[in-house]
Amino acid sequence: MSEAGERLGRMHIVSLAGGIGGARFLRGLRATAPDAQITVIGNTGDDITLFGLRVCPDLDTVMYTLGGGIDEEQGWGRAKESHVVKEELAAYGVEPQWFGLGDRDFATHIVRSQMLEAGYPLSQITEALCTRWQPGVRLLPMTDDRCETHVVIDDERGRRAVHFQEWWVRMRASVPAESIALVGADTAKPAPGVLEAIEQADVVILPPSNPVVSIGTILQIPGIRAAIAAKTVVGVSPIIGGAPVRGMADACLTAIGVETSAQAVLDLYGSDLIDGWLVSPEDAGVALEGVRVIARPILMHDTVAAADIARTALDLAGELAG
Ligand code: FO1
């Protein structure tokens, strides 16, 4: 194995991850560092209880994407899905009907919910679910404690907080968010293994996930941001040329008064957290004291492209770690 390959072989990588963009990046990271030990800290702020079942969209998106079960077109949910249960629930007039849970996906939520009911923590449940999917990374929830992202809106029904999924899926973030809060963050603890994984990491990678409701929420769990700031951290901008590549990060950034740009997201993360920052060529002017910025194509058309971007991030981290 080459020297670099040898180094990668022993490498401990920690990556934070949200939904679709993060999961696709991780597929590339795993491809470019097949022998590295990769720990993924997954966002649980999107989690929601529906029909008595606990749904963990970002954990499932990482698990299905890396485990080969994802609906590639949608980026979430299972491939070859059917929706008979959803239709039957609708026939009973049961709400909500705006969240598309498929029959295969229901099995994941049933297993998770019965294990929660039996008293297992989410981290052990996620480990159990990953035994089937073999994602090739260690997937940890950011916390085992209940945290949910809620969004304050003011519409015809007045000013109120709605669950992030209702704002994101039912409203398509069309109603401006007055504020976004991670309910429960202040009393939440990092899940077992999270701080240890960060401590043992050679590098921490921030994929191009939503900086507010995915990466931002993970950083709000007490102890996680400080632990990561102590490491060599390289991030990939989720914004290219003033627009998010996918999803609605712009609506989230606007909600917290941050401009939708690669510069503004870097400023939001801060140089106390970030050591290296990958931006697209059209954002080559991005700069921040104490941060090495590299401009190169960062659009993940496929796993090969994602692997190439991930390799650039790892190589930059290697240089910065010195
Ligand atoms: N996103 C949608 O836009 N519409 C849906 O109906 C929907 C259902 C859904 C079910 C399970 C799941 O794991 C994810 C689902 N998502 C859906 C995506 C989800 O809202 C987002 O992936 C994250 O919460 C944000 O990254």
mmCIF file of C-alpha atoms and ligand atoms in Angstrom:
data_model
loop_
_atom_site.group_PDB
_atom_site.id
_atom_site.type_symbol
_atom_site.label_atom_id
_atom_site.label_comp_id
_atom_site.label_asym_id
_atom_site.label_seq_id
_atom_site.Cartn_x
_atom_site.Cartn_y
_atom_site.Cartn_z
ATOM 1 C CA MET A 1 0.000 0.000 0.000
ATOM 2 C CA SER A 2 1.342 3.489 -0.798
ATOM 3 C CA GLU A 3 2.481 5.749 2.036
ATOM 4 C CA ALA A 4 -0.726 7.796 1.657
ATOM 5 C CA GLY A 5 -2.739 4.584 1.446
ATOM 6 C CA GLU A 6 -0.955 3.296 4.521
ATOM 7 C CA ARG A 7 -1.763 6.532 6.369
ATOM 8 C CA LEU A 8 -5.416 6.343 5.259
ATOM 9 C CA GLY A 9 -5.531 2.735 6.380
ATOM 10 C CA ARG A 10 -4.978 3.727 10.002
ATOM 11 C CA MET A 11 -6.981 6.928 9.697
ATOM 12 C CA HIS A 12 -9.806 7.732 12.095
ATOM 13 C CA ILE A 13 -12.269 10.046 10.427
ATOM 14 C CA VAL A 14 -15.302 11.629 12.070
ATOM 15 C CA SER A 15 -17.947 13.190 9.864
ATOM 16 C CA LEU A 16 -21.095 15.021 10.897
ATOM 17 C CA ALA A 17 -24.042 14.282 8.651
ATOM 18 C CA GLY A 18 -27.561 15.433 7.940
ATOM 19 C CA GLY A 19 -29.697 14.093 5.139
ATOM 20 C CA ILE A 20 -29.265 13.596 1.452
ATOM 21 C CA GLY A 21 -26.162 15.711 0.691
ATOM 22 C CA GLY A 22 -24.326 14.397 3.719
ATOM 23 C CA ALA A 23 -25.131 10.780 2.926
ATOM 24 C CA ARG A 24 -23.998 11.121 -0.693
ATOM 25 C CA PHE A 25 -20.755 12.755 0.439
ATOM 26 C CA LEU A 26 -20.174 9.902 2.901
ATOM 27 C CA ARG A 27 -20.496 7.373 0.072
ATOM 28 C CA GLY A 28 -17.586 9.191 -1.583
ATOM 29 C CA LEU A 29 -15.616 9.456 1.663
ATOM 30 C CA ARG A 30 -15.947 5.707 2.217
ATOM 31 C CA ALA A 31 -14.857 5.049 -1.380
ATOM 32 C CA THR A 32 -11.738 7.231 -1.142
ATOM 33 C CA ALA A 33 -10.723 5.907 2.281
ATOM 34 C CA PRO A 34 -11.886 2.265 2.219
ATOM 35 C CA ASP A 35 -9.603 1.192 5.076
ATOM 36 C CA ALA A 36 -10.159 4.186 7.302
ATOM 37 C CA GLN A 37 -12.328 3.948 10.411
ATOM 38 C CA ILE A 38 -15.195 6.348 9.750
ATOM 39 C CA THR A 39 -17.580 7.432 12.503
ATOM 40 C CA VAL A 40 -20.635 9.388 11.389
ATOM 41 C CA ILE A 41 -22.403 11.596 13.930
ATOM 42 C CA GLY A 42 -25.953 11.886 12.619
ATOM 43 C CA ASN A 43 -28.467 14.683 13.140
ATOM 44 C CA THR A 44 -31.580 13.720 15.108
ATOM 45 C CA GLY A 45 -33.215 17.152 15.167
ATOM 46 C CA ASP A 46 -35.412 16.089 12.216
ATOM 47 C CA ASP A 47 -36.818 13.143 14.171
ATOM 48 C CA ILE A 48 -40.582 12.981 14.479
ATOM 49 C CA THR A 49 -43.173 10.679 16.049
ATOM 50 C CA LEU A 50 -45.896 9.667 13.571
ATOM 51 C CA PHE A 51 -48.688 7.126 14.122
ATOM 52 C CA GLY A 52 -46.985 6.197 17.394
ATOM 53 C CA LEU A 53 -43.685 5.425 15.623
ATOM 54 C CA ARG A 54 -40.360 7.257 15.977
ATOM 55 C CA VAL A 55 -38.966 8.287 12.580
ATOM 56 C CA CYS A 56 -35.290 9.354 12.288
ATOM 57 C CA PRO A 57 -34.980 10.735 8.729
ATOM 58 C CA ASP A 58 -31.300 11.724 8.742
ATOM 59 C CA LEU A 59 -30.071 8.555 10.470
ATOM 60 C CA ASP A 60 -32.133 6.446 8.055
ATOM 61 C CA THR A 61 -30.933 8.401 5.009
ATOM 62 C CA VAL A 62 -27.294 7.712 5.960
ATOM 63 C CA MET A 63 -28.053 4.060 6.822
ATOM 64 C CA TYR A 64 -30.021 3.376 3.626
ATOM 65 C CA THR A 65 -27.651 5.339 1.343
ATOM 66 C CA LEU A 66 -24.493 3.621 2.623
ATOM 67 C CA GLY A 67 -26.315 0.296 3.052
ATOM 68 C CA GLY A 68 -27.589 0.227 -0.525
ATOM 69 C CA GLY A 69 -31.291 0.504 0.248
ATOM 70 C CA ILE A 70 -31.951 4.152 -0.571
ATOM 71 C CA ASP A 71 -34.371 5.439 -3.186
ATOM 72 C CA GLU A 72 -31.597 7.054 -5.248
ATOM 73 C CA GLU A 73 -33.941 9.362 -7.137
ATOM 74 C CA GLN A 74 -35.610 10.797 -4.025
ATOM 75 C CA GLY A 75 -32.497 10.682 -1.847
ATOM 76 C CA TRP A 76 -34.588 9.498 1.130
ATOM 77 C CA GLY A 77 -36.748 6.453 1.896
ATOM 78 C CA ARG A 78 -36.370 2.949 0.559
ATOM 79 C CA ALA A 79 -35.903 1.792 -3.023
ATOM 80 C CA LYS A 80 -38.666 -0.366 -4.569
ATOM 81 C CA GLU A 81 -41.105 1.089 -2.075
ATOM 82 C CA SER A 82 -44.885 0.677 -1.885
ATOM 83 C CA HIS A 83 -47.367 2.749 0.101
ATOM 84 C CA VAL A 84 -50.254 0.446 1.012
ATOM 85 C CA VAL A 85 -50.082 1.246 4.740
ATOM 86 C CA LYS A 86 -49.998 4.973 3.983
ATOM 87 C CA GLU A 87 -53.091 4.591 1.790
ATOM 88 C CA GLU A 88 -54.889 2.576 4.463
ATOM 89 C CA LEU A 89 -54.055 5.206 7.096
ATOM 90 C CA ALA A 90 -55.451 7.867 4.755
ATOM 91 C CA ALA A 91 -58.607 5.768 4.297
ATOM 92 C CA TYR A 92 -59.104 6.041 8.038
ATOM 93 C CA GLY A 93 -58.599 9.797 7.754
ATOM 94 C CA VAL A 94 -55.581 9.589 10.039
ATOM 95 C CA GLU A 95 -53.229 12.610 9.944
ATOM 96 C CA PRO A 96 -50.674 13.556 8.817
ATOM 97 C CA GLN A 97 -50.997 12.510 5.226
ATOM 98 C CA TRP A 98 -48.262 14.863 3.979
ATOM 99 C CA PHE A 99 -45.316 12.725 5.143
ATOM 100 C CA GLY A 100 -44.569 9.895 2.719
ATOM 101 C CA LEU A 101 -43.795 6.793 4.756
ATOM 102 C CA GLY A 102 -43.404 3.659 2.627
ATOM 103 C CA ASP A 103 -44.212 0.069 3.641
ATOM 104 C CA ARG A 104 -40.580 -1.045 3.793
ATOM 105 C CA ASP A 105 -39.638 2.102 5.710
ATOM 106 C CA PHE A 106 -42.393 1.424 8.251
ATOM 107 C CA ALA A 107 -40.521 -1.734 9.312
ATOM 108 C CA THR A 108 -37.519 0.385 10.359
ATOM 109 C CA HIS A 109 -39.731 2.654 12.452
ATOM 110 C CA ILE A 110 -41.559 -0.310 14.009
ATOM 111 C CA VAL A 111 -38.278 -1.975 15.056
ATOM 112 C CA ARG A 112 -36.927 1.349 16.367
ATOM 113 C CA SER A 113 -40.135 2.124 18.260
ATOM 114 C CA GLN A 114 -40.416 -1.258 19.913
ATOM 115 C CA MET A 115 -36.779 -1.083 21.009
ATOM 116 C CA LEU A 116 -37.335 2.443 22.392
ATOM 117 C CA GLU A 117 -40.389 1.078 24.201
ATOM 118 C CA ALA A 118 -38.216 -1.700 25.651
ATOM 119 C CA GLY A 119 -35.846 0.970 27.003
ATOM 120 C CA TYR A 120 -32.964 0.757 24.520
ATOM 121 C CA PRO A 121 -31.187 4.071 23.794
ATOM 122 C CA LEU A 122 -31.281 5.372 20.212
ATOM 123 C CA SER A 123 -27.536 4.743 19.831
ATOM 124 C CA GLN A 124 -27.951 1.012 20.527
ATOM 125 C CA ILE A 125 -31.013 0.841 18.295
ATOM 126 C CA THR A 126 -29.122 2.519 15.451
ATOM 127 C CA GLU A 127 -26.278 0.031 15.908
ATOM 128 C CA ALA A 128 -28.801 -2.833 15.764
ATOM 129 C CA LEU A 129 -30.462 -1.496 12.598
ATOM 130 C CA CYS A 130 -27.010 -1.031 10.999
ATOM 131 C CA THR A 131 -26.220 -4.700 11.661
ATOM 132 C CA ARG A 132 -28.639 -5.436 8.840
ATOM 133 C CA TRP A 133 -27.553 -2.615 6.552
ATOM 134 C CA GLN A 134 -23.752 -2.803 7.074
ATOM 135 C CA PRO A 135 -23.165 0.851 6.047
ATOM 136 C CA GLY A 136 -19.384 0.464 6.370
ATOM 137 C CA VAL A 137 -19.217 3.306 8.898
ATOM 138 C CA ARG A 138 -20.122 3.570 12.580
ATOM 139 C CA LEU A 139 -23.343 5.598 12.719
ATOM 140 C CA LEU A 140 -24.010 7.401 16.002
ATOM 141 C CA PRO A 141 -26.937 9.698 16.750
ATOM 142 C CA MET A 142 -25.722 13.080 18.020
ATOM 143 C CA THR A 143 -27.595 12.368 21.262
ATOM 144 C CA ASP A 144 -29.810 9.672 22.786
ATOM 145 C CA ASP A 145 -31.921 12.401 24.349
ATOM 146 C CA ARG A 146 -35.042 13.700 22.686
ATOM 147 C CA CYS A 147 -34.292 16.843 20.639
ATOM 148 C CA GLU A 148 -36.476 18.212 17.866
ATOM 149 C CA THR A 149 -36.054 21.119 15.485
ATOM 150 C CA HIS A 150 -39.105 23.347 15.579
ATOM 151 C CA VAL A 151 -39.760 26.383 13.414
ATOM 152 C CA VAL A 152 -41.642 29.526 14.484
ATOM 153 C CA ILE A 153 -43.871 30.828 11.705
ATOM 154 C CA ASP A 154 -46.573 33.465 11.502
ATOM 155 C CA ASP A 155 -49.279 32.633 8.964
ATOM 156 C CA GLU A 156 -53.070 32.889 8.644
ATOM 157 C CA ARG A 157 -53.421 30.719 11.744
ATOM 158 C CA GLY A 158 -51.251 33.107 13.731
ATOM 159 C CA ARG A 159 -47.767 32.888 15.233
ATOM 160 C CA ARG A 160 -46.862 29.361 16.295
ATOM 161 C CA ALA A 161 -44.152 26.726 16.344
ATOM 162 C CA VAL A 162 -44.407 23.794 13.958
ATOM 163 C CA HIS A 163 -42.240 20.683 13.753
ATOM 164 C CA PHE A 164 -39.406 21.081 11.239
ATOM 165 C CA GLN A 165 -40.865 18.297 9.066
ATOM 166 C CA GLU A 166 -44.186 20.094 8.746
ATOM 167 C CA TRP A 167 -42.394 23.289 7.663
ATOM 168 C CA TRP A 168 -40.003 21.370 5.383
ATOM 169 C CA VAL A 169 -42.351 18.801 3.834
ATOM 170 C CA ARG A 170 -45.912 20.140 4.088
ATOM 171 C CA MET A 171 -45.062 23.839 3.605
ATOM 172 C CA ARG A 172 -41.907 23.289 1.499
ATOM 173 C CA ALA A 173 -40.401 26.045 3.654
ATOM 174 C CA SER A 174 -42.665 28.461 1.747
ATOM 175 C CA VAL A 175 -43.725 30.271 4.934
ATOM 176 C CA PRO A 176 -40.772 32.317 6.249
ATOM 177 C CA ALA A 177 -39.307 30.902 9.448
ATOM 178 C CA GLU A 178 -39.129 33.609 12.121
ATOM 179 C CA SER A 179 -36.773 31.389 14.119
ATOM 180 C CA ILE A 180 -35.532 27.827 14.242
ATOM 181 C CA ALA A 181 -34.954 26.151 17.589
ATOM 182 C CA LEU A 182 -33.588 22.774 18.595
ATOM 183 C CA VAL A 183 -35.974 21.988 21.432
ATOM 184 C CA GLY A 184 -34.225 20.000 24.168
ATOM 185 C CA ALA A 185 -30.673 20.890 23.103
ATOM 186 C CA ASP A 186 -29.698 22.560 26.375
ATOM 187 C CA THR A 187 -30.306 19.431 28.443
ATOM 188 C CA ALA A 188 -29.133 16.902 25.834
ATOM 189 C CA LYS A 189 -25.894 14.950 26.184
ATOM 190 C CA PRO A 190 -23.723 13.624 23.337
ATOM 191 C CA ALA A 191 -24.577 9.970 22.697
ATOM 192 C CA PRO A 192 -22.151 7.382 24.109
ATOM 193 C CA GLY A 193 -19.053 7.201 21.930
ATOM 194 C CA VAL A 194 -19.524 10.599 20.266
ATOM 195 C CA LEU A 195 -16.960 12.601 22.249
ATOM 196 C CA GLU A 196 -14.540 9.662 22.299
ATOM 197 C CA ALA A 197 -14.747 9.302 18.503
ATOM 198 C CA ILE A 198 -14.061 13.016 18.047
ATOM 199 C CA GLU A 199 -11.164 12.875 20.517
ATOM 200 C CA GLN A 200 -9.585 9.922 18.638
ATOM 201 C CA ALA A 201 -10.193 11.431 15.200
ATOM 202 C CA ASP A 202 -7.281 12.350 12.932
ATOM 203 C CA VAL A 203 -9.665 14.645 11.088
ATOM 204 C CA VAL A 204 -13.242 15.866 11.331
ATOM 205 C CA ILE A 205 -15.082 16.459 8.062
ATOM 206 C CA LEU A 206 -18.172 18.629 7.674
ATOM 207 C CA PRO A 207 -20.011 17.442 4.517
ATOM 208 C CA PRO A 208 -22.149 19.851 2.467
ATOM 209 C CA SER A 209 -25.175 19.206 4.708
ATOM 210 C CA ASN A 210 -27.582 21.933 5.758
ATOM 211 C CA PRO A 211 -25.482 24.232 7.993
ATOM 212 C CA VAL A 212 -28.484 25.226 10.127
ATOM 213 C CA VAL A 213 -30.767 22.212 10.654
ATOM 214 C CA SER A 214 -28.213 19.429 10.141
ATOM 215 C CA ILE A 215 -24.630 20.463 10.983
ATOM 216 C CA GLY A 216 -25.845 23.376 13.128
ATOM 217 C CA THR A 217 -28.058 21.175 15.274
ATOM 218 C CA ILE A 218 -25.273 18.645 15.929
ATOM 219 C CA LEU A 219 -22.970 21.489 17.018
ATOM 220 C CA GLN A 220 -25.615 22.659 19.501
ATOM 221 C CA ILE A 221 -25.418 19.489 21.601
ATOM 222 C CA PRO A 222 -23.377 20.603 24.644
ATOM 223 C CA GLY A 223 -19.757 19.503 24.356
ATOM 224 C CA ILE A 224 -19.722 18.553 20.681
ATOM 225 C CA ARG A 225 -18.647 21.876 19.171
ATOM 226 C CA ALA A 226 -15.753 22.349 21.627
ATOM 227 C CA ALA A 227 -14.560 18.769 21.065
ATOM 228 C CA ILE A 228 -14.571 19.252 17.290
ATOM 229 C CA ALA A 229 -12.919 22.698 17.455
ATOM 230 C CA ALA A 230 -9.916 21.039 19.101
ATOM 231 C CA LYS A 231 -9.367 18.867 15.997
ATOM 232 C CA THR A 232 -8.337 19.514 12.399
ATOM 233 C CA VAL A 233 -11.632 20.293 10.687
ATOM 234 C CA VAL A 234 -12.273 20.553 6.946
ATOM 235 C CA GLY A 235 -15.686 21.486 5.598
ATOM 236 C CA VAL A 236 -17.312 21.450 2.163
ATOM 237 C CA SER A 237 -19.524 24.407 1.306
ATOM 238 C CA PRO A 238 -23.209 23.485 0.896
ATOM 239 C CA ILE A 239 -23.693 26.674 -1.113
ATOM 240 C CA ILE A 240 -22.454 27.088 -4.671
ATOM 241 C CA GLY A 241 -22.640 30.516 -6.304
ATOM 242 C CA GLY A 242 -25.199 31.857 -3.813
ATOM 243 C CA ALA A 243 -27.587 28.916 -3.948
ATOM 244 C CA PRO A 244 -27.872 25.612 -2.115
ATOM 245 C CA VAL A 245 -27.141 22.611 -4.306
ATOM 246 C CA ARG A 246 -30.269 20.848 -3.069
ATOM 247 C CA GLY A 247 -32.835 21.250 -0.344
ATOM 248 C CA MET A 248 -33.728 24.556 1.174
ATOM 249 C CA ALA A 249 -30.648 25.634 3.116
ATOM 250 C CA ASP A 250 -31.301 29.166 1.843
ATOM 251 C CA ALA A 251 -34.637 29.320 3.695
ATOM 252 C CA CYS A 252 -32.886 28.076 6.842
ATOM 253 C CA LEU A 253 -29.978 30.519 6.540
ATOM 254 C CA THR A 254 -32.392 33.415 5.948
ATOM 255 C CA ALA A 255 -34.306 32.360 9.069
ATOM 256 C CA ILE A 256 -31.174 32.919 11.174
ATOM 257 C CA GLY A 257 -30.213 36.123 9.351
ATOM 258 C CA VAL A 258 -27.333 34.622 7.404
ATOM 259 C CA GLU A 259 -26.743 35.320 3.712
ATOM 260 C CA THR A 260 -26.828 32.302 1.384
ATOM 261 C CA SER A 261 -23.178 32.224 0.331
ATOM 262 C CA ALA A 262 -20.100 30.074 0.802
ATOM 263 C CA GLN A 263 -18.499 33.018 2.651
ATOM 264 C CA ALA A 264 -21.427 33.495 5.028
ATOM 265 C CA VAL A 265 -21.568 29.799 5.917
ATOM 266 C CA LEU A 266 -17.816 29.794 6.613
ATOM 267 C CA ASP A 267 -18.269 32.888 8.805
ATOM 268 C CA LEU A 268 -21.183 31.144 10.552
ATOM 269 C CA TYR A 269 -19.032 28.094 11.373
ATOM 270 C CA GLY A 270 -16.124 30.371 12.322
ATOM 271 C CA SER A 271 -12.353 30.002 12.176
ATOM 272 C CA ASP A 272 -12.339 28.617 15.724
ATOM 273 C CA LEU A 273 -14.090 25.571 14.262
ATOM 274 C CA ILE A 274 -12.951 25.359 10.647
ATOM 275 C CA ASP A 275 -9.340 24.919 9.486
ATOM 276 C CA GLY A 276 -9.983 24.143 5.811
ATOM 277 C CA TRP A 277 -12.910 25.052 3.545
ATOM 278 C CA LEU A 278 -13.707 23.703 0.056
ATOM 279 C CA VAL A 279 -15.652 26.064 -2.187
ATOM 280 C CA SER A 280 -16.718 25.966 -5.817
ATOM 281 C CA PRO A 281 -14.574 27.883 -8.368
ATOM 282 C CA GLU A 282 -17.209 30.634 -8.666
ATOM 283 C CA ASP A 283 -16.741 31.267 -4.940
ATOM 284 C CA ALA A 284 -12.953 31.461 -5.154
ATOM 285 C CA GLY A 285 -12.904 34.855 -3.406
ATOM 286 C CA VAL A 286 -14.054 33.364 -0.102
ATOM 287 C CA ALA A 287 -11.564 34.028 2.685
ATOM 288 C CA LEU A 288 -11.358 33.983 6.464
ATOM 289 C CA GLU A 289 -8.310 34.609 8.628
ATOM 290 C CA GLY A 290 -6.897 31.316 9.868
ATOM 291 C CA VAL A 291 -8.742 29.155 7.327
ATOM 292 C CA ARG A 292 -7.207 27.553 4.223
ATOM 293 C CA VAL A 293 -9.764 27.903 1.408
ATOM 294 C CA ILE A 294 -9.530 25.684 -1.685
ATOM 295 C CA ALA A 295 -11.641 26.392 -4.775
ATOM 296 C CA ARG A 296 -12.444 23.314 -6.900
ATOM 297 C CA PRO A 297 -15.559 21.695 -8.373
ATOM 298 C CA ILE A 298 -17.645 20.436 -5.432
ATOM 299 C CA LEU A 299 -20.825 19.312 -7.195
ATOM 300 C CA MET A 300 -21.433 15.643 -6.306
ATOM 301 C CA HIS A 301 -22.960 14.312 -9.537
ATOM 302 C CA ASP A 302 -22.092 10.764 -8.535
ATOM 303 C CA THR A 303 -20.059 8.724 -6.085
ATOM 304 C CA VAL A 304 -16.873 9.183 -8.131
ATOM 305 C CA ALA A 305 -17.232 12.961 -7.894
ATOM 306 C CA ALA A 306 -18.035 12.715 -4.177
ATOM 307 C CA ALA A 307 -14.962 10.527 -3.657
ATOM 308 C CA ASP A 308 -12.802 13.070 -5.450
ATOM 309 C CA ILE A 309 -14.097 15.905 -3.279
ATOM 310 C CA ALA A 310 -13.660 13.820 -0.125
ATOM 311 C CA ARG A 311 -10.082 13.014 -1.111
ATOM 312 C CA THR A 312 -9.308 16.711 -1.563
ATOM 313 C CA ALA A 313 -10.745 17.350 1.897
ATOM 314 C CA LEU A 314 -8.660 14.552 3.452
ATOM 315 C CA ASP A 315 -5.487 15.698 1.691
ATOM 316 C CA LEU A 316 -6.080 19.271 2.882
ATOM 317 C CA ALA A 317 -6.620 17.979 6.417
ATOM 318 C CA GLY A 318 -3.348 16.055 6.142
ATOM 319 C CA GLU A 319 -1.506 19.220 5.159
ATOM 320 C CA LEU A 320 -3.161 21.283 7.903
ATOM 321 C CA ALA A 321 -2.489 18.667 10.566
ATOM 322 C CA GLY A 322 1.159 19.084 9.557
HETATM 323 N N1 FO1 B 1 -39.149 14.546 2.337
HETATM 324 C C1 FO1 B 1 -40.148 15.081 1.572
HETATM 325 O O1 FO1 B 1 -39.922 16.102 0.916
HETATM 326 N N2 FO1 B 1 -41.379 14.520 1.520
HETATM 327 C C2 FO1 B 1 -41.705 13.416 2.222
HETATM 328 O O2 FO1 B 1 -42.841 12.941 2.171
HETATM 329 C C3 FO1 B 1 -40.670 12.804 3.018
HETATM 330 C C4 FO1 B 1 -40.898 11.632 3.737
HETATM 331 C C5 FO1 B 1 -39.825 11.028 4.414
HETATM 332 C C6 FO1 B 1 -39.987 9.811 5.045
HETATM 333 C C7 FO1 B 1 -38.912 9.199 5.699
HETATM 334 C C8 FO1 B 1 -37.676 9.825 5.710
HETATM 335 O O3 FO1 B 1 -36.617 9.227 6.323
HETATM 336 C C9 FO1 B 1 -37.476 11.056 5.073
HETATM 337 C C10 FO1 B 1 -38.557 11.663 4.433
HETATM 338 N N3 FO1 B 1 -38.400 12.880 3.755
HETATM 339 C C11 FO1 B 1 -39.403 13.426 3.028
HETATM 340 C C12 FO1 B 1 -37.126 13.592 3.776
HETATM 341 C C13 FO1 B 1 -36.945 14.348 5.074
HETATM 342 O O4 FO1 B 1 -37.934 15.294 5.294
HETATM 343 C C14 FO1 B 1 -35.571 15.015 4.982
HETATM 344 O O5 FO1 B 1 -34.716 14.043 4.506
HETATM 345 C C15 FO1 B 1 -34.885 15.396 6.257
HETATM 346 O O6 FO1 B 1 -35.660 15.419 7.335
HETATM 347 C C16 FO1 B 1 -34.135 16.685 5.950
HETATM 348 O O7 FO1 B 1 -32.865 16.337 5.536
#
